[in-house]
Structures are given as structure tokens and as C-alpha cells.
């Protein structure tokens, strides 16, 4: 019994202190119930409306928030409208306020030495989050929400951004004269504008374009950032299991999509496209199985071609810009003479070897032209497999 009575006394004392503090603030400032409860740490909601009726002038707006808390339902309605096409389970809301609101709030908290109270911005977003959560049955997530609302109270504008989706898949390319990468929109240099419908690209006539066009339609995304596992010439074929690639989807609307195992996009085929947690941050090591068609200025005989065996299991040094170098290992190698001045070279090599430079001798050593002591030219090269 004593313990219960002590608790009641403490609660009563706490309520009295809050009431005294509230009356003290209201004698100098007209505040709404929300701001009064917030500043007086009124967790028990001690009938602040009754305290306010005694002191506050009904004709005036709240000194701090100008009664913005009374318009929360309007913001909820707008959030429901702009999120109607989005699939999401979690959300969070941010706010942009005029500095004058924050200044008035800070001024009162400093004047009355109010500690441990929510700022006006924190309280506003807290109430909006709670109301939206109750209305939609979605969950508030402060760390990594599916979608984030930003309400700009300066100009009454609303923004919605969804968490990126990451994809992994492989593609094969069975036609020549089809580039891997798409040119950026010249108007915005790939950033996204009205001309390119915020995509960053205008056309879809490349591997990148075809993949982007598909994910735009399927996931409702605006931009697709593709990370390639190696690259190829626009004349090259990509065969076998295909070239691996990663995609970061920017601001997708759909999140519950399960693509088909095989996607036919005419010029390319996509296999096993799936949603993953994240794109690896470290560079991915891979090997490429490549077939190269080579022509020479002079006649080449079989005895000279034997010198190509020297490349097997040896290091190829690639001289990069700014004095940098990289090392590539040739694991397998075979060759076949086709005509008096042409031959085929098949090799399995570390990914990233610049094939044309390797054949023709531009800042790569040793190279095919150097080993054969003949000026060689890469006619075309195809990828038969890429292993990661």
C-alpha cells in the first residue's frame, strides 16, 4: 500500500510541476496544445487544453508552429496519393521547415531551460509517421525504409524516394554490330531530365539500353546503373552462359517482381535475373574464354605460330594511364591457321585484358605482333564463356 501511495504522490507532483510550467509558458506565449505538451514534457496529456483555455487567446495562432499541427490530415492525404503506385512495407517521413519555426522553438526552450523535449521538427514528423502508419498498416523504419517521404513546408511540396533495388543476371548477345553501352542523354549528360524522361538515356539500341528498358517497365524505375563484369566490342558475340552484370535500380515503384529465368529481348537474352541484397563493393575477379580472328600484313606459317605457346601460363603486362600497370595470366591457349595471312587464337585469360591492344601491340607486353614479329590486326573477337 505504501508503495502505491508513493507512486501516486510522485505522479501528482510531476503533474503539478508540468501544470505550473505550462501556465508559466502560456503567460508569455500563445501555444497550441501540441507545442505546449511537447515543451512541458507532458507525457500524460494533462488536459493542456483546459490550461490553455484559461490563459491563451483563442483568436491568435500558435506562436511557434502557426497551427501547422492542425493540418496533419492534409499531409497524410497527399502522402497516400503520391505513394499509390509504390509497393512498400516500411516508410519514414522527413520535413523541411522555415528557419523561423525552428528559431522560435529554440528561443522558448532556451528561455525556460527546457531539456529533453522534442523539437518542433521531430514532433511533427513523429505525428505524421504515426498517423500514416495507422492508416496504411505499414511500418515506420528510421534506418532503411522502403520509401522515404520528404515534406517541404516552405513551399508545400512533396517528394517520395524509394530504396534502390539491386539485380544480378547474365546476358548473351548473338548478333554483331550491337554495342554494349548506351550513350548518355546529351541534354543532361546522364543525370536525368525531361527530354529523356529522367532515364539519363534517350535510346535503347544497345545491351545497356535493352536491359534498362526492361527494368524500367518491369520495376517502374527511373534509372538503371549497370556494373559490367568485363566488356566487349560492338562486333563481338557473347555466348555460353553469358556475361554477368549487376544493376542498381533508382527509385523503383515495384519491389515484388520475380523475372522469368529466360528473358528474350531480341538482340540479347537475359538469364536468371534476380534481386540481391547489395552489389559487391570489391572488384570481381573473372576469367574469359575468348576466340580471336587475326590477320597479318605478311604471310604466316605454322612454325612461327608455335611461338604463341610462350604466352601460356605467363604474365601479360598491361600498361595503363598515369604509369599504372596490371597483370593478366593466360591459362589456356590454342591456335589454328586459317589462310596464308590469317589465323584463329583461342585463349582463357584473366578478365580485363584489352584484346585489340594485346594483338596489335599497343602498350601490352608481350603481345601477339611482338611474339610473331609480324604486324597483326584483330579482325574480331567473341566471348565463349565468362567465369566468376
Short mmCIF file of N, CA and C in Angstrom, two decimals, residues 9-82:
data_model
loop_
_atom_site.label_atom_id
_atom_site.label_comp_id
_atom_site.label_asym_id
_atom_site.label_seq_id
_atom_site.Cartn_x
_atom_site.Cartn_y
_atom_site.Cartn_z
N UNK A 9 1.80 9.89 -5.27
CA UNK A 9 2.31 11.20 -4.85
C UNK A 9 3.29 11.73 -5.88
N UNK A 10 4.20 10.85 -6.34
CA UNK A 10 5.19 11.26 -7.33
C UNK A 10 4.51 11.70 -8.61
N UNK A 11 3.49 10.93 -9.03
CA UNK A 11 2.78 11.26 -10.26
C UNK A 11 2.05 12.59 -10.10
N UNK A 12 1.44 12.78 -8.94
CA UNK A 12 0.71 14.02 -8.69
C UNK A 12 1.66 15.21 -8.70
N UNK A 13 2.84 15.01 -8.06
CA UNK A 13 3.84 16.07 -8.02
C UNK A 13 4.31 16.42 -9.42
N UNK A 14 4.54 15.36 -10.23
CA UNK A 14 5.00 15.56 -11.60
C UNK A 14 3.96 16.33 -12.40
N UNK A 15 2.71 15.98 -12.22
CA UNK A 15 1.64 16.66 -12.94
C UNK A 15 1.52 18.12 -12.51
N UNK A 16 1.70 18.36 -11.24
CA UNK A 16 1.64 19.74 -10.75
C UNK A 16 2.77 20.58 -11.33
N UNK A 17 3.95 19.97 -11.41
CA UNK A 17 5.09 20.69 -11.97
C UNK A 17 4.88 21.02 -13.44
N UNK A 18 4.31 20.06 -14.16
CA UNK A 18 4.03 20.28 -15.58
C UNK A 18 2.99 21.38 -15.75
N UNK A 19 1.96 21.35 -14.88
CA UNK A 19 0.91 22.37 -14.95
C UNK A 19 1.49 23.76 -14.68
N UNK A 20 2.34 23.86 -13.66
CA UNK A 20 2.98 25.14 -13.34
C UNK A 20 3.85 25.62 -14.49
N UNK A 21 4.60 24.69 -15.08
CA UNK A 21 5.47 25.05 -16.19
C UNK A 21 4.64 25.50 -17.40
N UNK A 22 3.55 24.80 -17.67
CA UNK A 22 2.69 25.16 -18.79
C UNK A 22 2.08 26.54 -18.61
N UNK A 23 1.59 26.81 -17.40
CA UNK A 23 0.99 28.12 -17.14
C UNK A 23 2.03 29.24 -17.27
N UNK A 24 3.25 28.94 -16.84
CA UNK A 24 4.33 29.93 -16.93
C UNK A 24 4.62 30.28 -18.38
N UNK A 25 4.67 29.26 -19.26
CA UNK A 25 4.95 29.49 -20.68
C UNK A 25 3.81 30.24 -21.34
N UNK A 26 2.58 29.82 -21.01
CA UNK A 26 1.41 30.41 -21.67
C UNK A 26 1.15 31.86 -21.27
N UNK A 27 1.70 32.31 -20.14
CA UNK A 27 1.52 33.70 -19.75
C UNK A 27 2.27 34.63 -20.72
N UNK A 28 3.29 34.07 -21.39
CA UNK A 28 4.09 34.90 -22.30
C UNK A 28 3.86 34.57 -23.78
N UNK A 29 3.44 33.35 -24.04
CA UNK A 29 3.30 32.94 -25.45
C UNK A 29 2.00 32.17 -25.66
N UNK A 30 1.36 32.41 -26.78
CA UNK A 30 0.18 31.64 -27.17
C UNK A 30 0.65 30.40 -27.91
N UNK A 31 0.37 29.24 -27.33
CA UNK A 31 0.80 27.97 -27.94
C UNK A 31 -0.38 27.04 -28.13
N UNK A 32 -0.28 26.20 -29.15
CA UNK A 32 -1.30 25.17 -29.35
C UNK A 32 -1.04 24.03 -28.37
N UNK A 33 -2.00 23.12 -28.25
CA UNK A 33 -1.88 22.00 -27.32
C UNK A 33 -0.66 21.14 -27.65
N UNK A 34 -0.41 20.92 -28.94
CA UNK A 34 0.73 20.07 -29.34
C UNK A 34 2.06 20.66 -28.87
N UNK A 35 2.25 21.94 -29.12
CA UNK A 35 3.51 22.56 -28.73
C UNK A 35 3.63 22.68 -27.21
N UNK A 36 2.50 22.93 -26.53
CA UNK A 36 2.52 23.03 -25.08
C UNK A 36 2.89 21.70 -24.45
N UNK A 37 2.26 20.60 -24.92
CA UNK A 37 2.58 19.27 -24.40
C UNK A 37 4.04 18.92 -24.67
N UNK A 38 4.50 19.26 -25.87
CA UNK A 38 5.87 18.92 -26.27
C UNK A 38 6.89 19.64 -25.39
N UNK A 39 6.70 20.93 -25.17
CA UNK A 39 7.66 21.73 -24.42
C UNK A 39 7.62 21.45 -22.92
N UNK A 40 6.47 21.05 -22.42
CA UNK A 40 6.35 20.79 -20.98
C UNK A 40 6.57 19.32 -20.64
N UNK A 41 7.02 18.53 -21.64
CA UNK A 41 7.25 17.09 -21.44
C UNK A 41 6.02 16.42 -20.89
N UNK A 42 4.87 16.81 -21.40
CA UNK A 42 3.60 16.30 -20.91
C UNK A 42 3.30 14.93 -21.51
N UNK A 43 3.91 13.89 -20.95
CA UNK A 43 3.71 12.54 -21.47
C UNK A 43 2.35 11.99 -21.07
N UNK A 44 1.74 12.59 -20.02
CA UNK A 44 0.46 12.10 -19.52
C UNK A 44 -0.73 12.86 -20.11
N UNK A 45 -0.45 13.81 -21.00
CA UNK A 45 -1.52 14.60 -21.63
C UNK A 45 -2.46 15.21 -20.59
N UNK A 46 -1.89 16.03 -19.68
CA UNK A 46 -2.67 16.54 -18.54
C UNK A 46 -3.59 17.68 -18.96
N UNK A 47 -4.55 17.38 -19.75
CA UNK A 47 -5.62 18.34 -20.07
C UNK A 47 -5.04 19.72 -20.38
N UNK A 48 -4.06 19.73 -21.30
CA UNK A 48 -3.44 21.00 -21.68
C UNK A 48 -4.44 21.95 -22.30
N UNK A 49 -5.48 21.38 -22.88
CA UNK A 49 -6.50 22.24 -23.48
C UNK A 49 -7.20 23.09 -22.41
N UNK A 50 -7.42 22.52 -21.22
CA UNK A 50 -8.06 23.29 -20.15
C UNK A 50 -7.15 24.39 -19.62
N UNK A 51 -5.84 24.03 -19.52
CA UNK A 51 -4.87 25.05 -19.08
C UNK A 51 -4.84 26.18 -20.10
N UNK A 52 -4.84 25.81 -21.35
CA UNK A 52 -4.78 26.81 -22.41
C UNK A 52 -5.99 27.70 -22.45
N UNK A 53 -7.15 27.15 -22.16
CA UNK A 53 -8.38 27.94 -22.21
C UNK A 53 -8.35 29.06 -21.16
N UNK A 54 -7.66 28.82 -20.06
CA UNK A 54 -7.60 29.83 -19.01
C UNK A 54 -6.74 31.02 -19.42
N UNK A 55 -5.70 30.73 -20.18
CA UNK A 55 -4.70 31.76 -20.43
C UNK A 55 -4.63 32.19 -21.89
N UNK A 56 -4.71 31.21 -22.81
CA UNK A 56 -4.45 31.50 -24.22
C UNK A 56 -5.59 32.28 -24.87
N UNK A 57 -5.21 33.18 -25.76
CA UNK A 57 -6.19 33.95 -26.53
C UNK A 57 -6.62 33.13 -27.74
N UNK A 58 -7.90 32.86 -27.84
CA UNK A 58 -8.41 31.96 -28.87
C UNK A 58 -8.22 32.51 -30.28
N UNK A 59 -8.11 33.80 -30.43
CA UNK A 59 -8.07 34.41 -31.76
C UNK A 59 -6.67 34.34 -32.40
N UNK A 60 -5.66 34.00 -31.63
CA UNK A 60 -4.30 34.02 -32.15
C UNK A 60 -3.82 32.62 -32.51
N UNK A 61 -2.90 32.55 -33.47
CA UNK A 61 -2.30 31.28 -33.84
C UNK A 61 -1.18 30.94 -32.87
N UNK A 62 -0.79 29.67 -32.88
CA UNK A 62 0.31 29.22 -32.05
C UNK A 62 1.57 30.00 -32.41
N UNK A 63 2.24 30.53 -31.40
CA UNK A 63 3.43 31.35 -31.63
C UNK A 63 4.52 30.58 -32.38
N UNK A 64 4.68 29.30 -32.07
CA UNK A 64 5.76 28.52 -32.68
C UNK A 64 5.37 27.96 -34.04
N UNK A 65 4.35 27.14 -34.09
CA UNK A 65 4.05 26.36 -35.30
C UNK A 65 3.01 26.99 -36.21
N UNK A 66 2.38 28.09 -35.79
CA UNK A 66 1.32 28.73 -36.57
C UNK A 66 0.20 27.74 -36.90
N UNK A 67 -0.05 26.83 -35.94
CA UNK A 67 -1.13 25.84 -36.02
C UNK A 67 -0.93 24.81 -37.14
N UNK A 68 0.32 24.52 -37.51
CA UNK A 68 0.54 23.54 -38.58
C UNK A 68 0.15 22.13 -38.16
N UNK A 69 0.12 21.85 -36.85
CA UNK A 69 -0.28 20.52 -36.40
C UNK A 69 -1.75 20.22 -36.70
N UNK A 70 -2.52 21.26 -36.89
CA UNK A 70 -3.94 21.04 -37.19
C UNK A 70 -4.16 20.61 -38.63
N UNK A 71 -3.10 20.66 -39.48
CA UNK A 71 -3.24 20.30 -40.90
C UNK A 71 -2.59 18.96 -41.24
N UNK A 72 -2.33 18.15 -40.23
CA UNK A 72 -1.62 16.89 -40.48
C UNK A 72 -2.41 15.97 -41.42
N UNK A 73 -3.72 15.94 -41.31
CA UNK A 73 -4.51 15.06 -42.16
C UNK A 73 -4.35 15.41 -43.64
N UNK A 74 -4.17 16.68 -43.94
CA UNK A 74 -3.95 17.08 -45.33
C UNK A 74 -2.65 16.48 -45.87
N UNK A 75 -1.64 16.44 -45.03
CA UNK A 75 -0.36 15.86 -45.44
C UNK A 75 -0.48 14.35 -45.61
N UNK A 76 -1.24 13.72 -44.74
CA UNK A 76 -1.47 12.27 -44.86
C UNK A 76 -2.15 11.95 -46.18
N UNK A 77 -3.15 12.74 -46.52
CA UNK A 77 -3.88 12.52 -47.78
C UNK A 77 -2.95 12.64 -48.99
N UNK A 78 -2.06 13.61 -48.95
CA UNK A 78 -1.12 13.81 -50.06
C UNK A 78 -0.12 12.66 -50.13
N UNK A 79 0.33 12.19 -48.99
CA UNK A 79 1.26 11.06 -48.96
C UNK A 79 0.60 9.80 -49.51
N UNK A 80 -0.65 9.60 -49.20
CA UNK A 80 -1.39 8.46 -49.74
C UNK A 80 -1.50 8.56 -51.27
N UNK A 81 -1.70 9.77 -51.74
CA UNK A 81 -1.84 9.99 -53.18
C UNK A 81 -0.55 9.69 -53.94
N UNK A 82 0.56 10.23 -53.47
CA UNK A 82 1.81 10.08 -54.23
C UNK A 82 2.44 8.70 -54.07
#
